[in-house]
Structure formats: C-alpha cells, structure tokens
XYZ file of C-alpha atoms in Angstrom:
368
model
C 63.496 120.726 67.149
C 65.475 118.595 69.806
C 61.850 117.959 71.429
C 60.302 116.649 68.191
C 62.996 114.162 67.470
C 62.667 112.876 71.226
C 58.671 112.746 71.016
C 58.926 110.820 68.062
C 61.550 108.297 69.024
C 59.451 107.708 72.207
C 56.435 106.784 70.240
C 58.466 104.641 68.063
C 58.326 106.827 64.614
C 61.471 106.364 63.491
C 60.340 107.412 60.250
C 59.269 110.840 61.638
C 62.670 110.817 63.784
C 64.990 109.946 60.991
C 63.250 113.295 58.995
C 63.728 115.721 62.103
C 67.038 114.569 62.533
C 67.672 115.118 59.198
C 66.453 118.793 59.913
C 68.372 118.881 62.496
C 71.712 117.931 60.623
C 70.785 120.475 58.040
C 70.253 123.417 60.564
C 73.607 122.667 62.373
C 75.657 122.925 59.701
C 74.514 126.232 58.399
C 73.802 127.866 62.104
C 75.999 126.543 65.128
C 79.137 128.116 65.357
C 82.227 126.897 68.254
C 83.622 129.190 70.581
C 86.126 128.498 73.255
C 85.435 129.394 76.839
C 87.299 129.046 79.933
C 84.569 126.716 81.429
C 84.869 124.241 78.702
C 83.370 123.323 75.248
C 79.864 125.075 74.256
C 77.569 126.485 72.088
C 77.588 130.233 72.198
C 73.942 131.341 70.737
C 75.016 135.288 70.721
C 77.758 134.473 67.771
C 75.044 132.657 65.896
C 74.284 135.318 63.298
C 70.311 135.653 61.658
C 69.618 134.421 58.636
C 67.457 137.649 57.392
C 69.710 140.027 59.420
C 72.167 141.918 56.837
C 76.222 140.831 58.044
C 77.427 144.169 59.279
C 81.632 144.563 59.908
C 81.223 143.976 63.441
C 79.054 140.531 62.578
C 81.512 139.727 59.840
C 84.394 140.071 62.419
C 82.723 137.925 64.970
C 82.141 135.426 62.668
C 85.485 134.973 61.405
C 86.868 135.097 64.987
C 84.726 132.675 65.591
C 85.747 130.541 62.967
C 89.318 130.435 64.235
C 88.422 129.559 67.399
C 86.498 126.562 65.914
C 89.701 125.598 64.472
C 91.350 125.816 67.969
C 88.911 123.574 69.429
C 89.130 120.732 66.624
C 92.797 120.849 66.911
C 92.682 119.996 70.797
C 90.867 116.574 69.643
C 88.381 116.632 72.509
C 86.941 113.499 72.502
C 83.238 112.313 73.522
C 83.846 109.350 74.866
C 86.269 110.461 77.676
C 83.957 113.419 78.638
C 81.339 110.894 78.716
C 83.066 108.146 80.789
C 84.219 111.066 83.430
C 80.663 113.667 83.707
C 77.922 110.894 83.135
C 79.309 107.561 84.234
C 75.630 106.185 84.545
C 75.266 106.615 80.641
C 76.842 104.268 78.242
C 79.628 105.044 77.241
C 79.829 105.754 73.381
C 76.784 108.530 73.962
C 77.682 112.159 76.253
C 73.977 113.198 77.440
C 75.557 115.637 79.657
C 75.373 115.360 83.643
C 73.258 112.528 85.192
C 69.744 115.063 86.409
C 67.752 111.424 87.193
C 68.145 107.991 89.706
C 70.200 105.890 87.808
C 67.933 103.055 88.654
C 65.042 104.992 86.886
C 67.024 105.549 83.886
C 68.304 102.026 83.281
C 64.674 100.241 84.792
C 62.237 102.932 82.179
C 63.791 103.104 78.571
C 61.194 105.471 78.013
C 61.931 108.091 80.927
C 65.758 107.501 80.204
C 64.847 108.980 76.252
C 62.747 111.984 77.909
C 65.491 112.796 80.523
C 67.956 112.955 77.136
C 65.521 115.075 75.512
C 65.718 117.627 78.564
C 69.203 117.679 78.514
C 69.710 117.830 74.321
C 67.254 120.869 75.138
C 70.146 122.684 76.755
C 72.880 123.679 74.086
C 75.498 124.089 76.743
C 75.411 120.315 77.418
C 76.070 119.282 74.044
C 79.675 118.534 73.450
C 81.143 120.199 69.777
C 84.195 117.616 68.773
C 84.607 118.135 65.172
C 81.352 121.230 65.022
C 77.805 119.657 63.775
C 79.670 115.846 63.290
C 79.576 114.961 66.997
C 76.188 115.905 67.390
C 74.723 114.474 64.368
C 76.601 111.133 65.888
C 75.160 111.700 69.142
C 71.454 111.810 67.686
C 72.089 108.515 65.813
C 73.612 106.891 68.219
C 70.762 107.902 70.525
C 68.649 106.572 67.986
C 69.810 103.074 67.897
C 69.439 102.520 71.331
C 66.013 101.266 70.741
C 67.468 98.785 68.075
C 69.754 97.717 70.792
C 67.107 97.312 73.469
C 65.114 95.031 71.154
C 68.185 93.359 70.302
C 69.001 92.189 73.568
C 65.433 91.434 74.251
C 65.688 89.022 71.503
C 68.993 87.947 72.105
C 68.166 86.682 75.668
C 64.973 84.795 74.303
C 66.778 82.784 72.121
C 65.089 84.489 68.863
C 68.618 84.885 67.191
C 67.320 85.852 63.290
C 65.471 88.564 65.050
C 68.533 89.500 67.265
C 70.357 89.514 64.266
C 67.702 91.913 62.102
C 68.390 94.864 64.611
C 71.990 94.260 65.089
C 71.728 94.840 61.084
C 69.524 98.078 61.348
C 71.984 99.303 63.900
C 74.881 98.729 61.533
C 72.918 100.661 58.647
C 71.998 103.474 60.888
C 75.065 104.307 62.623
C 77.548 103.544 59.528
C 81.164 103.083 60.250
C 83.890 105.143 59.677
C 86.575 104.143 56.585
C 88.706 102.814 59.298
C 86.411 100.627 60.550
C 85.262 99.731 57.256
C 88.251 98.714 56.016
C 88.994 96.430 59.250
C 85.292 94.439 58.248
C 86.323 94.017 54.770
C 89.587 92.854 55.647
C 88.011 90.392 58.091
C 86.429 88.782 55.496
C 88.859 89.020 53.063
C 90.972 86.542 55.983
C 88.339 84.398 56.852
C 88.285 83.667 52.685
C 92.152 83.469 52.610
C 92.295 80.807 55.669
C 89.914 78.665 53.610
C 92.317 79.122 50.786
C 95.394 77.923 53.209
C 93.254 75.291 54.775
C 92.674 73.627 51.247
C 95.971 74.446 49.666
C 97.558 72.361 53.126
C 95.092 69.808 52.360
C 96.614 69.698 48.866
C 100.382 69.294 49.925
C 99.429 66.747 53.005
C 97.401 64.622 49.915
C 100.853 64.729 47.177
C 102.904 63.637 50.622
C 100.862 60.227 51.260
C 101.132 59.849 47.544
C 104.991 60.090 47.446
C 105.152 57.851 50.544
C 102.802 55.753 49.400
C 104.890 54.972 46.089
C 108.120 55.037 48.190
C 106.419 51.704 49.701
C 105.662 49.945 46.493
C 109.217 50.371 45.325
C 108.455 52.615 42.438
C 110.098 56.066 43.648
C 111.234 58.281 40.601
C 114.364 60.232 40.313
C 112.745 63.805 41.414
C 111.367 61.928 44.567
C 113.681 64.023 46.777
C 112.967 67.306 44.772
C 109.306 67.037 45.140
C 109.626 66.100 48.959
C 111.575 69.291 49.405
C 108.785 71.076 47.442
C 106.017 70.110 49.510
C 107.975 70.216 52.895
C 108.477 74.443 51.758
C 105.070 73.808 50.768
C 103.378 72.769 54.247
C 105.406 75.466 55.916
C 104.125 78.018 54.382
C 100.806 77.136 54.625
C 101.642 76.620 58.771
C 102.618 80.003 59.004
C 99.964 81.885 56.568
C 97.533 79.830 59.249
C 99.312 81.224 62.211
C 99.549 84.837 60.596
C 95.948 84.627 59.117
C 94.491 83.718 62.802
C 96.200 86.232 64.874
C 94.590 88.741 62.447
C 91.720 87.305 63.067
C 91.702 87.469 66.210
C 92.772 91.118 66.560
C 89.513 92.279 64.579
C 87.469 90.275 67.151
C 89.435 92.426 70.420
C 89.490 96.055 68.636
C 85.694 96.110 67.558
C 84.543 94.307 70.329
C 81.259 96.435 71.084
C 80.531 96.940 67.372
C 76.884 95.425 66.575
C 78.426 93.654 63.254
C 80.922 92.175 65.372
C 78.063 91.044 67.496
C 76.261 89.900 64.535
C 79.585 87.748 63.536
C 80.143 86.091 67.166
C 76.246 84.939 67.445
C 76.306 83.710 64.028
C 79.693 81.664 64.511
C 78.398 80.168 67.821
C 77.540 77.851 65.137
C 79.624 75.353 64.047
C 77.798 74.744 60.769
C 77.215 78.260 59.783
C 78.465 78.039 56.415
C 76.208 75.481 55.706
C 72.953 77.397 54.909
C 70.953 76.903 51.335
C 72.923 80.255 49.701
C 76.220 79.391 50.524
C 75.703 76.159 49.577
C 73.856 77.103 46.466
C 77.150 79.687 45.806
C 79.720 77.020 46.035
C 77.552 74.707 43.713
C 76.935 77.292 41.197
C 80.619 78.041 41.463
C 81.262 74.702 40.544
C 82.356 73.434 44.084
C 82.248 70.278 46.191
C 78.475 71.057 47.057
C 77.426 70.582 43.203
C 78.492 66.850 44.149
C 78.215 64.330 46.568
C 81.594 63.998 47.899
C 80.577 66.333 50.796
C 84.099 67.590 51.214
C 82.500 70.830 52.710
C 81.116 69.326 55.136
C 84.157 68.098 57.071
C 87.289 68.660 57.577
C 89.400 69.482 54.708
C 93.140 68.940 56.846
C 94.141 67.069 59.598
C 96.289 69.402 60.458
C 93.534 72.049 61.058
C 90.148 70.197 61.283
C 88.141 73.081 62.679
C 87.957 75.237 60.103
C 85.311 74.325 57.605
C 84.161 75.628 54.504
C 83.112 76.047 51.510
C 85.271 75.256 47.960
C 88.042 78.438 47.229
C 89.940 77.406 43.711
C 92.475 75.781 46.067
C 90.248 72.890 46.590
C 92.179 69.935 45.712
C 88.743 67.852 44.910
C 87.887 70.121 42.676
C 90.790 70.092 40.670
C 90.624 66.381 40.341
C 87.490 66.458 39.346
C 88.048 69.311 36.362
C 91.763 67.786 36.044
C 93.298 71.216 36.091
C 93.958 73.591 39.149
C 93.204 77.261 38.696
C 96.452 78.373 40.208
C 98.612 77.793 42.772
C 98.511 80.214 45.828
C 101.591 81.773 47.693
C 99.911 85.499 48.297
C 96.502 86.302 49.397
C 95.568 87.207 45.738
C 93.037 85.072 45.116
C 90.725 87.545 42.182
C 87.550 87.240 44.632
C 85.231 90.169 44.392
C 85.760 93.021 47.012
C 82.420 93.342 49.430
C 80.964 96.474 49.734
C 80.249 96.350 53.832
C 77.362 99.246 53.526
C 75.873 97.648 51.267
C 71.785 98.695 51.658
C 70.318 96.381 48.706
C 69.833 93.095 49.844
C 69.763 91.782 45.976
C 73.347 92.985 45.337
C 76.291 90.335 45.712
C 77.559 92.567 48.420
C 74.317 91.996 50.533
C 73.765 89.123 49.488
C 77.329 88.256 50.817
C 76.791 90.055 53.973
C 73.549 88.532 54.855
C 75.808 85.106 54.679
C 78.676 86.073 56.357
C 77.732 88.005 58.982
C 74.036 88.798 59.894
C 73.032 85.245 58.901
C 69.695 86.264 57.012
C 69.926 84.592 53.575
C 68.101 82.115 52.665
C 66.819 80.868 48.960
C-alpha cells in the first residue's frame, strides 16, 4: 500500500494519493498495534492479529498486553522531530524517513529519486516511528505529501510569480491542517492585527480632540471642563500607547513561534507590501461597511496618526472620520471587544466570509 501512495505521488496524482492514503489511515487504525522493545520504537507485525482468524485467550492476552504497552510508549512523549534531527540529519526536519540509505546530493538535486528512496524506506515498518500509534504516521504521509506543494512553491517564489507562490502555500495549509493550538495562535493574529487598527484610529481620535482644545485655548474661548477633558484625553493617549506596545509584541511573537509554517509564509510575502490592504475586496468591504473607502476622503490610504504612521488600514468603528460623517460614534473602545465576526482559519469554501477573509488577509487571492 506504502508503494502505491509513492507511485502515485511521483506521477503527480494527488488525487489517486490522497485515496491510498486515505486507505492507508483506515488500515492503521484498525491493524497496527505498539510494542516496546529494547532497541527502540517499532512495529511488531507478530502482535498484529488476522482479521478472519477467531481471537483465541492467548491472542486476546497479547492484545491487551499490547495495548498497555502502547500506553507506555505514548506516555514517554517520543517525539518525531528530535529522532529526525539526530538519525536523518540530511532530511528536513519536520518529516523522520528513517536512516539516510542515498548521497545526500542525489536526494536534494532529484525530487523524484528523494520520493522513491522514502518509498523504500516507508516499505520497512521498523523505520516508521509510532508517537501517538497511527497519528504520527498519518502526519508523516501528509507531510510527505506536501513536499511537492512546497517544491513548486519555492519554484515560484524565486521567479517572482507570488499569486502562484501563494496558491500552494494555501494547498499546503489545507492539506496538512493545524493543530487547535496553532489554530488558535492564527486567529488570534488576526484578531490583533484588527485590534491595532482599532488603537491606531481611536489615538487618531484623542490626538484630533487635543488640537481642538489647544486650538480654542488660543482663541481665548476655553470652557470650564477644559482641564477635565485634557486629563481625559492625556489617560486617553496612554492607553492607546501601551495597547500599541502590547498589541505589537504579540505580534511579533506569532511571527518567531510559527516561523516555518506555510500560512506564516503566506502572511510575510503578502505584507512585503506596503499597500496590501488596498486590494478591490477589502476596499469593497470597508465601503460596503460604510467606511472611508465609500468616500473620497481617502483616509485609508494614509496614515491615520502621527504618532504611528506605518500602520495603515482600513475603517474599524473607531474611525474618527466616520463618526463625523454619521455624527455618532459606535462606541468607545478600552478592551479588545470590538463584536467583529470570529474567522474560521480552515475554512475550505472560498465563498464563505471566513475564506473570503482569509484569501484577504493572508494568502492574498481575492479579488472582485
């Protein structure tokens, strides 16, 4: 079964790749069963009972045993990545293919003899590590997968064709999934890049009531609450300088932890460019929303504080402009509360808000 999945990556059926390793999956949960030997982690295919054989005591017995040990060897938390790093160095990293049987020039020069050399050792059971029973394995397979997606990828990257790039950084995303950690990291990321626009604006909005004050200080008509309303916007402005600070150390601590993560690839290409946010759907969403792009003040098109003139954007209901314009203000902001939909990062229909939202954000693909 190993030796059909390989055969049809290498001819580039992913279709018929994606069905054996579905196969695959399915026969490794009912059949492989973990048992600990003094050499190390591996597959022990004398424990593996037949499915038409009768379970006699003895079988029974073995099984169970077996099932304990299993439990053993999940509760050492072997990991993959440190085998990986320490018996096949010349392999990247995030994949264990078992010991290095082929030049390492060969491997890395021939794509194509680097999948068959996998496929000879994924023929071996012994080689093929069991963190966590089938789960490691089925990862393994995907991850092996995507390396074509990656190949192209960089291929595309290096030409300069970045939609392209971005397309199989996006099919890698959807193929490998993330774990609930990891999603929850994305979907805070953009949950912070939303609440610095929020900051950004609501700063703009105390910075524009402080030239006002002063500017009524200098034609001699100061009120009575002059002094209350300086104090105001002085707590004001710092706590919008230290949401800012707070807001882009986060920021910048997603960027270091998921550093080799193709959606954090996807974000980095697509931020290379300072006017990003400026495609036709976002600025179709922030007109429709009733933003600065439905008019021609172009407020989302430059800065929105002097205080912090690189971050651009579009409208949040912070937007001072906006609120002149309506003459009302939605609400004023002191938590990162702001109602905005949650964005479903997995999201696999591209007509859904949360695709639509991720082809904006991150992969850079939507367009009118």
């Amino acid at each position: 079964m190993f030796e059909n999945f390989i055969s049809a990556l290498v001819q580039d059926k992913l279709r018929d790749a994606i069905s054996v390793l579905g196969a695959i999956e399915s026969a490794t949960k009912k059949r492989i069963l973990v048992s600990w030997m003094p050499q190390g982690l591996r597959l022990d295919p004398c424990c593996v009972p037949s499915e038409d054989a009768p379970m006699t005591q003895n079988k029974v017995q073995t099984v169970e045993q077996n099932l304990a040990l299993s439990r053993r060897v999940r509760s050492t938390r072997f990991k993959v990545g440190q085998m990986s790093r320490s018996v096949a160095p010349s392999l990247p990293s995030e994949t264990f293919l078992g010991p290095s049987t082929t030049d390492d020039d060969e491997v890395s020069a021939h794509p194509t003899a680097a999948l068959k050399a996998v496929g000879m050792r994924l023929s071996n059971p012994e080689l093929i590590p069991t963190d966590q029973n089938h789960d490691s394995v089925y990862t393994m397979l995907l991850q092996l997968l995507a390396l074509p997606l990656k190949t192209k990828e960089e291929v595309y990257q290096q030409s300069g064709d970045r939609m392209n790039a971005q397309r199989m950084r996006k099919k890698q995303h959807l193929l490998l999934d993330l774990s609930a950690r990891r999603r929850y990291e994305l979907r805070r990321f953009l949950d912070l890049e939303y609440w610095l626009r929020v900051v950004v604006q609501q700063e703009a909005v105390y910075l524009m009531q402080q030239q006002k004050i002063e500017k009524e200080c200098g034609l001699g008509i100061e009120g009575e609450k002059a002094d209350l309303r300086r104090k105001s916007i002085a707590k004001g402005l710092n706590w919008a300088s230290k949401e800012y600070r707070l807001t882009r150390q986060s920021l910048h601590y997603f960027y270091c932890s998921t550093i080799d993560k193709p959606v954090t690839r996807a974000i980095r290409c697509l931020r290379e460019d300072p006017k990003w946010h400026l495609s036709d759907f976002l600025r179709w969403d922030c007109a429709d929303r009733g933003g600065c792009c439905s008019r021609a003040c172009g407020c989302c098109e430059r800065p929105r504080s002097t205080l912090n003139s690189l971050d651009l954007g579009h409208c949040t209901p912070a937007c001072g402009c906006c609120a002149q314009y309506h003459g009302y203000r939605l609400k004023d902001f002191d938590t990162a509360d702001t109602g905005r939909p949650r964005i479903d990062v997995m999201a696999r229909r591209d007509d859904s808000f949360s695709g639509r939202m991720m082809d904006a954000h991150v992969w850079g693909l939507r367009s009118l």
